[in-house]
mmCIF file of C-alpha atoms in Angstrom:
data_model
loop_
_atom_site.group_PDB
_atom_site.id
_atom_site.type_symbol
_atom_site.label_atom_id
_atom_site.label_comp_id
_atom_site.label_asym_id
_atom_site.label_seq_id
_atom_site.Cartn_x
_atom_site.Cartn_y
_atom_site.Cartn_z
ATOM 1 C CA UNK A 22 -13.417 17.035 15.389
ATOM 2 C CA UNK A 23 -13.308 19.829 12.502
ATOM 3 C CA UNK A 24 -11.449 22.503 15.155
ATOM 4 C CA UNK A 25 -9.099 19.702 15.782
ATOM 5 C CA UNK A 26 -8.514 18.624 12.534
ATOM 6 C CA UNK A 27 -7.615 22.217 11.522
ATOM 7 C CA UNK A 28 -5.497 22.535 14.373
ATOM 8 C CA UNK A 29 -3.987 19.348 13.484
ATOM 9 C CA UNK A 30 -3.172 20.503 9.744
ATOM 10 C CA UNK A 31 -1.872 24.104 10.622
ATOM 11 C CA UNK A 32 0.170 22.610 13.320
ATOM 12 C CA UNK A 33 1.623 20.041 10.371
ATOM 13 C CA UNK A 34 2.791 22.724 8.383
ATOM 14 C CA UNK A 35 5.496 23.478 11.272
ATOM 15 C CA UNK A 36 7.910 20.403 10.832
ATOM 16 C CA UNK A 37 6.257 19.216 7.353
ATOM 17 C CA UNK A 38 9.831 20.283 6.063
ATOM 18 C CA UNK A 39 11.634 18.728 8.875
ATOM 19 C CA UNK A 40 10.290 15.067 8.635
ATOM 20 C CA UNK A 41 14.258 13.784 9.304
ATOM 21 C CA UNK A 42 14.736 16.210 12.681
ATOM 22 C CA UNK A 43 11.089 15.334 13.492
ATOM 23 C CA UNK A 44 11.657 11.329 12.975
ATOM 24 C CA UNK A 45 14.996 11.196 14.710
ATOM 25 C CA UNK A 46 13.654 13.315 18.031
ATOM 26 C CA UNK A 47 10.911 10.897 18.389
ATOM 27 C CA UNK A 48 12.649 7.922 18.396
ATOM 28 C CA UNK A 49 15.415 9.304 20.342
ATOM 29 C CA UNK A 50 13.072 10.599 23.198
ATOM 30 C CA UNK A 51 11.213 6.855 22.453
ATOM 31 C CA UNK A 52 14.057 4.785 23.189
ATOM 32 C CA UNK A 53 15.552 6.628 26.246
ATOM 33 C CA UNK A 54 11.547 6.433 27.932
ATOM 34 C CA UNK A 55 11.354 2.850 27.256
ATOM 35 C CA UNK A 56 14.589 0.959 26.208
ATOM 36 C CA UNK A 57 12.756 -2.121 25.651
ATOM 37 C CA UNK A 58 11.164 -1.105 22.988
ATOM 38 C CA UNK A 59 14.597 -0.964 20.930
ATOM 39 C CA UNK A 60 15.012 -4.293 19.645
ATOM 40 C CA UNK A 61 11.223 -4.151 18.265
ATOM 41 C CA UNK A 62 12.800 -1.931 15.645
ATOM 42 C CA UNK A 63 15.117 -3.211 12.873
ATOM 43 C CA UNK A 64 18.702 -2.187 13.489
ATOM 44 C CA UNK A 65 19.318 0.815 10.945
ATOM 45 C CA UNK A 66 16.240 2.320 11.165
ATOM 46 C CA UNK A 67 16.395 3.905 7.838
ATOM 47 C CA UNK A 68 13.170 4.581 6.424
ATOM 48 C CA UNK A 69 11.496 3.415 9.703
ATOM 49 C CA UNK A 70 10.933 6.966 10.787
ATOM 50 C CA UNK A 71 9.350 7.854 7.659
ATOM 51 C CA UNK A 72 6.637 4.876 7.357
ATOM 52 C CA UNK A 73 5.665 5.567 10.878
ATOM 53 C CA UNK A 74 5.316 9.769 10.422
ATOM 54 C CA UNK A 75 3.014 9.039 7.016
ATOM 55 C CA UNK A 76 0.829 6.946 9.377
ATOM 56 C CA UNK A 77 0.213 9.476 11.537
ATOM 57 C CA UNK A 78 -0.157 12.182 8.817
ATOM 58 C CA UNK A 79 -2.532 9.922 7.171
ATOM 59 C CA UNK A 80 -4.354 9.771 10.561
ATOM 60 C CA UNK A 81 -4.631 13.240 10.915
ATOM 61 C CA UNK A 82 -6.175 14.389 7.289
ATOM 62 C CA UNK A 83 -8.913 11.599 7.408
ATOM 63 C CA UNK A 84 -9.300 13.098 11.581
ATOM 64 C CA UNK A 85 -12.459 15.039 9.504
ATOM 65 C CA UNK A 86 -14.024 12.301 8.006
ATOM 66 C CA UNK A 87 -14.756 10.011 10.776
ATOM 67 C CA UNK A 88 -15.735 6.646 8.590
ATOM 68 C CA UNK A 89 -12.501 6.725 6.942
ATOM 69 C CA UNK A 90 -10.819 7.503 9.971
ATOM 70 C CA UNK A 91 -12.225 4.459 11.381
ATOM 71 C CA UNK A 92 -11.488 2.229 8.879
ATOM 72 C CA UNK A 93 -8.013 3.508 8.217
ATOM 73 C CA UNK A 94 -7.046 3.801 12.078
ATOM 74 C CA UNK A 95 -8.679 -0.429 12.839
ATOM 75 C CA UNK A 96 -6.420 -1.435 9.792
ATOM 76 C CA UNK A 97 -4.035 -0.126 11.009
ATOM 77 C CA UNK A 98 -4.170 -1.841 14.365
ATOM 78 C CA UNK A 99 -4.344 -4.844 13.012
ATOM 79 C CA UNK A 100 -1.390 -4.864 10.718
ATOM 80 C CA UNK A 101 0.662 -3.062 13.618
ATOM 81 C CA UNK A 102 0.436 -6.163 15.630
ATOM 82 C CA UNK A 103 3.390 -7.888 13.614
ATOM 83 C CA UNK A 104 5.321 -5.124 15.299
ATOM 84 C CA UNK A 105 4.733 -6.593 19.002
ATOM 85 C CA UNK A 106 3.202 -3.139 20.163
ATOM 86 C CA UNK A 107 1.165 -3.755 23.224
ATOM 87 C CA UNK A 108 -1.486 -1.052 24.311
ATOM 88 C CA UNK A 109 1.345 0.576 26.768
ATOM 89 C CA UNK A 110 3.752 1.536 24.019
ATOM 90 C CA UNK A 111 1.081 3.597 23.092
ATOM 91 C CA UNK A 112 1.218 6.132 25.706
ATOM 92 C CA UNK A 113 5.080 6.090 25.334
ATOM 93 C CA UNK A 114 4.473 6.532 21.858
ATOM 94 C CA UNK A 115 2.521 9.908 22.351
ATOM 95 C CA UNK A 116 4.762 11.146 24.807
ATOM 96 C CA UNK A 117 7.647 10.942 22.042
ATOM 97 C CA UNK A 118 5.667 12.392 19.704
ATOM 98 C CA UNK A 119 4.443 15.224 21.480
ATOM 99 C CA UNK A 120 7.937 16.290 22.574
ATOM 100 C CA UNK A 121 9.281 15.119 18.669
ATOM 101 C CA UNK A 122 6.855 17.816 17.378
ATOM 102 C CA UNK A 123 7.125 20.803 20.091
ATOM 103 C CA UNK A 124 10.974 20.359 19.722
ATOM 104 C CA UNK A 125 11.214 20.440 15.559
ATOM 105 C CA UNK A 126 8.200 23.065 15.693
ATOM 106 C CA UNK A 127 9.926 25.509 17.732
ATOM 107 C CA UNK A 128 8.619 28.830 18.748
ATOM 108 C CA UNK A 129 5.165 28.362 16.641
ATOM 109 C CA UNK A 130 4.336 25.474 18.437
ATOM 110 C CA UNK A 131 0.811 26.694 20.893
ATOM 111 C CA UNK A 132 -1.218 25.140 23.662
ATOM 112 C CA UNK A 133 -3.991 24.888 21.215
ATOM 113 C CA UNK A 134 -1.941 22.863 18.619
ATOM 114 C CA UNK A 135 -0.667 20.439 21.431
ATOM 115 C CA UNK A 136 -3.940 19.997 22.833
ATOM 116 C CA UNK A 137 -5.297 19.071 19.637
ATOM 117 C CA UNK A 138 -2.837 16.603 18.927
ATOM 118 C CA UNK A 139 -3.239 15.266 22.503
ATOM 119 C CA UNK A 140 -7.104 14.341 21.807
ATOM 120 C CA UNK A 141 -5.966 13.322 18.104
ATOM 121 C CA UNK A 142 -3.741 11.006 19.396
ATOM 122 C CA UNK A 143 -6.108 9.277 22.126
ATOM 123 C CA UNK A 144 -8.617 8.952 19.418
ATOM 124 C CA UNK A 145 -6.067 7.244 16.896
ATOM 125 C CA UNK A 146 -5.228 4.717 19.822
ATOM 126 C CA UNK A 147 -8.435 4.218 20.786
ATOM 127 C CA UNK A 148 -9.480 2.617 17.234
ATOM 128 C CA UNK A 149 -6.084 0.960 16.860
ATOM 129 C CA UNK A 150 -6.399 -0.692 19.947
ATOM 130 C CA UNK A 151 -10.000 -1.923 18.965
ATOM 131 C CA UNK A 152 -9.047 -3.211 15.619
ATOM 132 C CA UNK A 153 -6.336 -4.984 17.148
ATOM 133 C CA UNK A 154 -8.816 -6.634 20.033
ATOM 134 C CA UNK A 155 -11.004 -7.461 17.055
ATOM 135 C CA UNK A 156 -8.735 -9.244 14.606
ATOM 136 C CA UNK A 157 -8.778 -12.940 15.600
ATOM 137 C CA UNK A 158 -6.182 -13.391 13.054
ATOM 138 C CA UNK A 159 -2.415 -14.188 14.291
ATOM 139 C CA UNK A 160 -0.425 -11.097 13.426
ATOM 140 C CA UNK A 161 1.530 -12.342 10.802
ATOM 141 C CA UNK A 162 1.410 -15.736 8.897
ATOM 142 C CA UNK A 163 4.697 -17.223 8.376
ATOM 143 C CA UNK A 164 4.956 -18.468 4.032
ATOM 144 C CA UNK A 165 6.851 -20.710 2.092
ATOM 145 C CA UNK A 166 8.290 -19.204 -1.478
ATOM 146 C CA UNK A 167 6.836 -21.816 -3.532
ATOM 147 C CA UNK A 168 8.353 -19.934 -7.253
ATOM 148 C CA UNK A 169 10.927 -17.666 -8.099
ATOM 149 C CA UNK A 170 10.907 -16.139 -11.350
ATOM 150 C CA UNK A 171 13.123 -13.482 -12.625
ATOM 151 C CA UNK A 172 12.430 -11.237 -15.205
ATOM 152 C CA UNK A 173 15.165 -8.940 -16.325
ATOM 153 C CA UNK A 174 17.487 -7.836 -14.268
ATOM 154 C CA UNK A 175 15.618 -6.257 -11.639
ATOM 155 C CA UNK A 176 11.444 -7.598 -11.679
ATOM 156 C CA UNK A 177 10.810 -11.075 -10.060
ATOM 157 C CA UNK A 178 7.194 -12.662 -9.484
ATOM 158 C CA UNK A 179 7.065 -14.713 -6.417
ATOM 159 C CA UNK A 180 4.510 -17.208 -5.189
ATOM 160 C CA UNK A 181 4.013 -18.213 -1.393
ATOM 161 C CA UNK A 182 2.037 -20.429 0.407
ATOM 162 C CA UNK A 183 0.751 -19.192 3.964
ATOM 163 C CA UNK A 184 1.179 -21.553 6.739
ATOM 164 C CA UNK A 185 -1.006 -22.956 9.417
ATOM 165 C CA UNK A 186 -4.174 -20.741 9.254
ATOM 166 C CA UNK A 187 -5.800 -19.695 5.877
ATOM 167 C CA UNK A 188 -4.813 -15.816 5.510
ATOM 168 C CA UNK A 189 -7.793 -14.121 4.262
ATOM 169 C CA UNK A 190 -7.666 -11.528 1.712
ATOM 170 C CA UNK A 191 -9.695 -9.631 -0.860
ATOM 171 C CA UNK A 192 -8.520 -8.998 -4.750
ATOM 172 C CA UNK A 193 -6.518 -5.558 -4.873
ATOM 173 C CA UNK A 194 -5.132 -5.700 -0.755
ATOM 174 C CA UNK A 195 -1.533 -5.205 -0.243
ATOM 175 C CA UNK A 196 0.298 -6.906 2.583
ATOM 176 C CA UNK A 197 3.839 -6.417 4.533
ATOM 177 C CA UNK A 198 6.296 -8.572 4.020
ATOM 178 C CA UNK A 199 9.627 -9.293 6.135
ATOM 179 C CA UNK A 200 12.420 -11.160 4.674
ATOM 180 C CA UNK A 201 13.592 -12.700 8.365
ATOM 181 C CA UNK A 202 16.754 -14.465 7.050
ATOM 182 C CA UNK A 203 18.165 -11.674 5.183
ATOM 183 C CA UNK A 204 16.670 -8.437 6.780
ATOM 184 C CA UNK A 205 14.484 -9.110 10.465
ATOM 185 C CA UNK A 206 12.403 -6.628 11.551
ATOM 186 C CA UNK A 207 12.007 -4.719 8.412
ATOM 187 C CA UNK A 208 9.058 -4.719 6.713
ATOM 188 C CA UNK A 209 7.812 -3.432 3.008
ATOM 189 C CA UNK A 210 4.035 -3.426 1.534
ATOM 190 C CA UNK A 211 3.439 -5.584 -1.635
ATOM 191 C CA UNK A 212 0.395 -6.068 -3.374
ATOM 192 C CA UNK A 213 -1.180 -9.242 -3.465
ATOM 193 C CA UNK A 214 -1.596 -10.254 -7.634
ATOM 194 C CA UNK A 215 -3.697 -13.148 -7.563
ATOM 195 C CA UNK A 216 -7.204 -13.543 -5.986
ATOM 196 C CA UNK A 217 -8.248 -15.621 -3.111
ATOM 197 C CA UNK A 218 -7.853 -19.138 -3.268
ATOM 198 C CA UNK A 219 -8.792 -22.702 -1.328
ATOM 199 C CA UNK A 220 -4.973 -22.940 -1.513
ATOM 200 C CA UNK A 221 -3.814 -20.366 0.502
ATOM 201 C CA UNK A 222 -1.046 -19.264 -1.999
ATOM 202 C CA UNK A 223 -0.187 -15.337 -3.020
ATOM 203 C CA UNK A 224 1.700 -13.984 -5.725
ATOM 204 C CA UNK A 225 3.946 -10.770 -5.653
ATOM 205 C CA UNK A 226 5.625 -9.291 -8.325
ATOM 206 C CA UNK A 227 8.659 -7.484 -6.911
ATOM 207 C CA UNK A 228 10.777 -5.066 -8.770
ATOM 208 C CA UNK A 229 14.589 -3.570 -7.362
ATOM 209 C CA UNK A 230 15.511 -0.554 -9.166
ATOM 210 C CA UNK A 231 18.584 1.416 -8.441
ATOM 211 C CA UNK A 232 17.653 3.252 -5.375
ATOM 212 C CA UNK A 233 15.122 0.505 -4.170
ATOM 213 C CA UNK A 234 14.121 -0.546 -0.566
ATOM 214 C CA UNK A 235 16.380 -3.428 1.028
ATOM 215 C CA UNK A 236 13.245 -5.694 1.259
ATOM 216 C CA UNK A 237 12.494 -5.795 -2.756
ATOM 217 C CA UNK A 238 16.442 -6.160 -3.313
ATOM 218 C CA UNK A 239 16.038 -9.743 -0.872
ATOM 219 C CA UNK A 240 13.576 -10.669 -2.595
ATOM 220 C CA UNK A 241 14.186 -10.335 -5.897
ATOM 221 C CA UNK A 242 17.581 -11.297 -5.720
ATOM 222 C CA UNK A 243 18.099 -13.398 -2.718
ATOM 223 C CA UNK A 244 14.949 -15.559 -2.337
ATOM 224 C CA UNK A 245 14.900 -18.968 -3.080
ATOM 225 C CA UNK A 246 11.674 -21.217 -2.998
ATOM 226 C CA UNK A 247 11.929 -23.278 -0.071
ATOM 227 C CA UNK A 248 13.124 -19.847 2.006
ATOM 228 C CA UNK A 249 10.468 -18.976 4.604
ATOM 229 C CA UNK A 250 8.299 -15.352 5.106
ATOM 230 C CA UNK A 251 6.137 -13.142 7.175
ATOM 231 C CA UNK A 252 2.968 -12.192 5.530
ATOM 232 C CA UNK A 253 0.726 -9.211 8.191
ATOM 233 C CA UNK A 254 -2.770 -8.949 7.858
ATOM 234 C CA UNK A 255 -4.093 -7.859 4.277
ATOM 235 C CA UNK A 256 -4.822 -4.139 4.505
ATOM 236 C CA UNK A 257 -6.219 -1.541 1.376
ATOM 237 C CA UNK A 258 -9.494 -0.494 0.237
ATOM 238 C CA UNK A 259 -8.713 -0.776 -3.830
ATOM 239 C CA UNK A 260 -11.340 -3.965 -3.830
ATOM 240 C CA UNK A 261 -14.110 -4.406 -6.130
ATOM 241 C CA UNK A 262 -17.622 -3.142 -5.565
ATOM 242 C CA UNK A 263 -19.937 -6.281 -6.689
ATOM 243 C CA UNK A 264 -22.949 -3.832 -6.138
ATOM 244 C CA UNK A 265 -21.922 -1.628 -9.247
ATOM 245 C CA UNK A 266 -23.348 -2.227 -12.416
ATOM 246 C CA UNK A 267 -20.459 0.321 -13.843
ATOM 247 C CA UNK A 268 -18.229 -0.810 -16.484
ATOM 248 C CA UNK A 269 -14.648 -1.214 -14.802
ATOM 249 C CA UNK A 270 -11.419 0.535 -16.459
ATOM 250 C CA UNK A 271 -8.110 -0.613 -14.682
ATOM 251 C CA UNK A 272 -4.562 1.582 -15.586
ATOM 252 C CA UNK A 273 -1.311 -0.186 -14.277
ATOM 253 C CA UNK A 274 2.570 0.780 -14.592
ATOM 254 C CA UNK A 275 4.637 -1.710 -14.403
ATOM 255 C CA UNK A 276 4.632 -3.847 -11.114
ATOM 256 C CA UNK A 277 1.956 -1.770 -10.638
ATOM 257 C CA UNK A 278 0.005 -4.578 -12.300
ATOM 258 C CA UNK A 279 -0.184 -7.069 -9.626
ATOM 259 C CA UNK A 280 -3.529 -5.260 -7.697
ATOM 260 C CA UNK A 281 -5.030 -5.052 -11.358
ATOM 261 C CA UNK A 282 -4.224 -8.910 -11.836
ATOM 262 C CA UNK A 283 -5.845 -9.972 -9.113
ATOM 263 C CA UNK A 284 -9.109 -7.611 -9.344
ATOM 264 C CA UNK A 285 -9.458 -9.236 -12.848
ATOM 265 C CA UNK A 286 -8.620 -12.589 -11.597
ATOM 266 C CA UNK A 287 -11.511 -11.971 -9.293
ATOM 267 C CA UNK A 288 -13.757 -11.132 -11.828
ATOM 268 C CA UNK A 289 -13.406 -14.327 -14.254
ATOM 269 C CA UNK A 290 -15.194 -16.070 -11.542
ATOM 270 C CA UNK A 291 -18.101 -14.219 -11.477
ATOM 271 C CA UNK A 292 -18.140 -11.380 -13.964
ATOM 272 C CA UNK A 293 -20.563 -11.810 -16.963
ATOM 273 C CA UNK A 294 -22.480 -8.100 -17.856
ATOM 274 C CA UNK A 295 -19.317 -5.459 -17.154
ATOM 275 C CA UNK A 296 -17.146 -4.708 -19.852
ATOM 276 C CA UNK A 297 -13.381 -4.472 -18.057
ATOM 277 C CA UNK A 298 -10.148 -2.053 -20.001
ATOM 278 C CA UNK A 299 -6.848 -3.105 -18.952
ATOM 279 C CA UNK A 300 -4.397 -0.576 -19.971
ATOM 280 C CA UNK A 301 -0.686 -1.511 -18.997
ATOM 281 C CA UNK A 302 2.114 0.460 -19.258
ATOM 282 C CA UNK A 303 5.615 0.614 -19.197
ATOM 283 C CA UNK A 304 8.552 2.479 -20.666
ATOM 284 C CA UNK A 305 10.315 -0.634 -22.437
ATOM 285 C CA UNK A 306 8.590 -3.730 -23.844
ATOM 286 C CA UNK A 307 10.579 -5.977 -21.667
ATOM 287 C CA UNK A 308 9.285 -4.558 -18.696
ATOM 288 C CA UNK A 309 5.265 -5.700 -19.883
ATOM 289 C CA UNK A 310 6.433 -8.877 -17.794
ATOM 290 C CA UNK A 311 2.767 -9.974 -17.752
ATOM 291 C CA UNK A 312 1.902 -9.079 -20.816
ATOM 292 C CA UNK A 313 1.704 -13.046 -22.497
ATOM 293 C CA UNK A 314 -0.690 -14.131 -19.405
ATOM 294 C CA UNK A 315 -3.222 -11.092 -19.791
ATOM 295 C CA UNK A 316 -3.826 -11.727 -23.657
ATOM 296 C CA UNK A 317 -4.416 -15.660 -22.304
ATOM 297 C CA UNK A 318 -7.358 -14.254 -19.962
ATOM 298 C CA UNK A 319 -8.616 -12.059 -23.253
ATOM 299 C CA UNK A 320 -8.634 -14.958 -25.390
ATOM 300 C CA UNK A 321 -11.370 -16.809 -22.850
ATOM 301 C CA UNK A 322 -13.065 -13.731 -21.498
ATOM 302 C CA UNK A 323 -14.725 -11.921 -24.230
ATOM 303 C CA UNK A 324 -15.673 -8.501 -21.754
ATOM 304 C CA UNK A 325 -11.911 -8.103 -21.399
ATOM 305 C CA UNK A 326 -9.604 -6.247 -23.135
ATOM 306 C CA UNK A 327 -5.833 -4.955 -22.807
ATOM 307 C CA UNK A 328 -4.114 -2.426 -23.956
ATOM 308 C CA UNK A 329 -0.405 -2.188 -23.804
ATOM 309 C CA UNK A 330 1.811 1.066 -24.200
ATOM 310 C CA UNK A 331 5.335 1.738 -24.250
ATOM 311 C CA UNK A 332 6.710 5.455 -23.397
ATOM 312 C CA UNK A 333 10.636 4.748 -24.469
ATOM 313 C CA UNK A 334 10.071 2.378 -27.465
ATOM 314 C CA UNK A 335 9.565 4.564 -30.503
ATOM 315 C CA UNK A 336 9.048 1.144 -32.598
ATOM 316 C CA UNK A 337 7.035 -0.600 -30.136
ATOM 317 C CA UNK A 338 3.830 -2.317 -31.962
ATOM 318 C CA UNK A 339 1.151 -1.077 -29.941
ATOM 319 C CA UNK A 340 0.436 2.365 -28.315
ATOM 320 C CA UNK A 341 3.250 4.767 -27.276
ATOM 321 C CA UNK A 342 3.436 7.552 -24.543
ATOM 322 C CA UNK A 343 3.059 7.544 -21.308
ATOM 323 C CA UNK A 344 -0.088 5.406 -19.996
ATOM 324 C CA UNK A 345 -1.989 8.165 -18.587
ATOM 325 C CA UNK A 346 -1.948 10.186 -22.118
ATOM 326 C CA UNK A 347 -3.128 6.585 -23.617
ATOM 327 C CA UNK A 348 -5.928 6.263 -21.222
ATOM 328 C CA UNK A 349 -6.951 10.129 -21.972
ATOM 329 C CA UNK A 350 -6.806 9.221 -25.803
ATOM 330 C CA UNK A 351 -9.328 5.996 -25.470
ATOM 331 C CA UNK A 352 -11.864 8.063 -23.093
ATOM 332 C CA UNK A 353 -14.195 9.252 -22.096
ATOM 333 C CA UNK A 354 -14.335 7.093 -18.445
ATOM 334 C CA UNK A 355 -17.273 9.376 -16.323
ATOM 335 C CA UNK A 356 -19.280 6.028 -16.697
ATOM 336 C CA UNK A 357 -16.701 3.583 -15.443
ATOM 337 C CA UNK A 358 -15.229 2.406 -11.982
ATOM 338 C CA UNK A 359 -11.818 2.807 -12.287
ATOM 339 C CA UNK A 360 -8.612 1.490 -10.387
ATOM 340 C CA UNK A 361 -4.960 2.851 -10.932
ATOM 341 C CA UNK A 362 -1.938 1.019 -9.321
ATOM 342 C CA UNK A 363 1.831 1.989 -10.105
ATOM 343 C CA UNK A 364 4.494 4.417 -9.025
ATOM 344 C CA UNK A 365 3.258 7.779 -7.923
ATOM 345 C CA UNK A 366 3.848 9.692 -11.046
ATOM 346 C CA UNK A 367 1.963 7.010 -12.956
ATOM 347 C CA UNK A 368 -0.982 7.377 -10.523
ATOM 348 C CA UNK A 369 -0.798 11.681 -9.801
ATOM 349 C CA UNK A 370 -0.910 11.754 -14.160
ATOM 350 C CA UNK A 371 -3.643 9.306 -14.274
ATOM 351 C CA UNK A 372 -5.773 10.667 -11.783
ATOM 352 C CA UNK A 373 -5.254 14.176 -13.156
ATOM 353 C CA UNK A 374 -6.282 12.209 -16.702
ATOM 354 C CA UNK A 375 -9.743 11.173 -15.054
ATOM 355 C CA UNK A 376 -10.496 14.097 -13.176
ATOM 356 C CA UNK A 377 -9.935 16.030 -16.509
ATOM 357 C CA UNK A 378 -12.550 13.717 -17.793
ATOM 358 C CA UNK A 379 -14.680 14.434 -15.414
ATOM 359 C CA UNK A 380 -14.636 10.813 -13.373
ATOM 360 C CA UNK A 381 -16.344 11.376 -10.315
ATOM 361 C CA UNK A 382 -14.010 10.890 -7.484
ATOM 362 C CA UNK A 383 -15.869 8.280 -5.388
ATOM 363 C CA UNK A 384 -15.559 5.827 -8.713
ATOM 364 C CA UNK A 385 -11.900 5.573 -8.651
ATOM 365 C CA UNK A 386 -9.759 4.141 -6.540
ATOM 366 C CA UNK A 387 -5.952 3.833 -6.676
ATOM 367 C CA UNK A 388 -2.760 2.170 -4.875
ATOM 368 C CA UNK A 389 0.762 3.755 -5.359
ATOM 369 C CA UNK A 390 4.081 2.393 -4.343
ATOM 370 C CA UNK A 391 5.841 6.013 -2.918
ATOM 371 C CA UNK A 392 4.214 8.941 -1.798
ATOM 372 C CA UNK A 393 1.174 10.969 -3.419
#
């Protein structure tokens, strides 16, 4: 696979630039092969294009490293069963693709790069397919909004109760989320921010800034308990390693939290020997929603500690600046696992934070909302 995968990545740098072009000539070509496939989609298809294409790029820069591949490529079979893709699309699928990317590559496209992408592509089905045939799991649970709470104008934290079969997740997973009354079809990742339970009930905090998807706008501001979800399969690798005898160091920006919340959740059950650092930032102090339930888990947990930072508050009582210049201040972290969740500044500043402290890279692990 390493010709391949450098085929794959020289061939990317073709229509990198053109991801709109690129998105709209696959689906175009998609729909005309099959028009049954249509109403699988939602009806603007906004954004769509773009969640699909940073699958596949995904796909092909793990192509090298085949046990990431694997595990990336069955996850992602599993959760792309909510869709109500059968093992036929797939072929479509590549035929779309293959003319999307000849058409927006133009003349530098080459037999070699198509080829490449042909075998890429079989091998991306091939362990979608089989982590789809694996998962005995429906693919997608529908949830009941148990709470609503709103917190400004734009953060809500939601709690939902999955329906009919237990959902199984891990502490610092992410699931999609469709809004079927509001927006059907259309689906947005959330992390979960509470760890498993007998009770079958999830958390999500939810924030709708200017700009925002439509599915955080629904929920935040037109969900209602009593209004019913679709949860699909847990997916994300930001879990705790129960093997490690590491100290653990967890950096969140604001929603950003709810991964963190649950990992530390997770570890009040069990945790007794590993000294854990929140550090929780956020520009204004009204956005450290959380902030009153963390200092309840410090005041019963004596390995835990949290510290809070503000980056637009010049009279906020605690630490000021942005929350990866905090965490570089209160190093150093080489001895540490370490877990970053927030907006993709946030994370790209915190992880340059660690690897300027010298962090080795297998001992962090990080989830973003937007793209790295």
């Amino acid at each position: 696979m390493d010709n391949v995968a450098q085929l794959l990545k020289e061939s990317w740098t073709l229509v990198e630039e053109d991801r709109g072009r690129l998105s709209g000539h696959f689906y175009a070509r998609l729909f005309l092969l099959d028009p049954a496939l249509r109403p699988l989609f939602p009806a603007a298809m906004t954004g769509q294009g773009d969640r699909i294409l940073d699958a596949i790029v995904t796909a092909t820069q793990v192509v090298d490293d085949p046990e990431s591949f694997d595990e990336y490529l069955r996850s992602l079979g599993r959760d792309h069963r909510k869709y109500h893709v059968e093992s036929g699309h797939y072929e479509t699928m590549g035929v779309a693709l293959l003319d999307a990317l000849r058409s927006t590559a133009g003349d530098g496209w080459n037999l070699e790069y198509d080829q490449a992408w042909r075998d890429a592509y079989a091998a991306i089905v091939e362990k979608m397919l089989s982590g789809a045939a694996a998962d005995e799991n429906p693919p997608y649970w529908h949830a009941e909004v148990l709470t609503h709470e709103r917190h400004g104008a734009d953060t809500a934290v939601l709690t939902v109760r999955a329906l009919q079969h237990p959902l199984p997740w891990r502490a610092g997973q992410y699931v999609s989320v469709e809004v079927p009354r509001h927006l059907p079809r259309v689906w947005r990742t959330y992390s979960v921010a509470n760890a498993p339970n007998d009770d079958n009930v999830l958390e999500f905090h939810v924030r709708t800034p200017p700009g925002a998807g439509w599915v955080s706008g629904a929920l935040v501001r037109r969900t209602r308990p009593g209004d019913l979800l679709r949860v699909a399969a847990p997916m994300g690798s930001m879990t705790l390693d129960r093997s490690s005898e590491r100290d653990i160091l967890c950096v969140a920006g604001g929603v950003g939290l709810a991964p963190v919340k649950a990992l530390v959740e997770e570890l009040t059950g069990w945790n007794r020997t590993r000294w854990v650092h929140v550090f929780y930032g956020a520009r204004h102090v009204d956005d450290l929603y959380a902030l009153d339930g963390l200092r309840e888990l410090v005041a019963t947990h004596p390995w835990l500690s949290v510290t809070p930072a503000c980056s637009a508050e010049p009279d906020f009582d605690g630490e000021r600046g942005d929350i990866s210049e905090v965490v570089a201040r209160y190093g150093p972290w080489t001895a540490h696992d370490c877990y970053v969740s927030g907006s993709a500044r946030m994370v790209r500043a915190t992880l340059r934070a660690l690897a300027g402290d010298d962090v080795p890279p297998p001992n962090i692990r990080y989830d973003t909302f937007g793209e790295l």
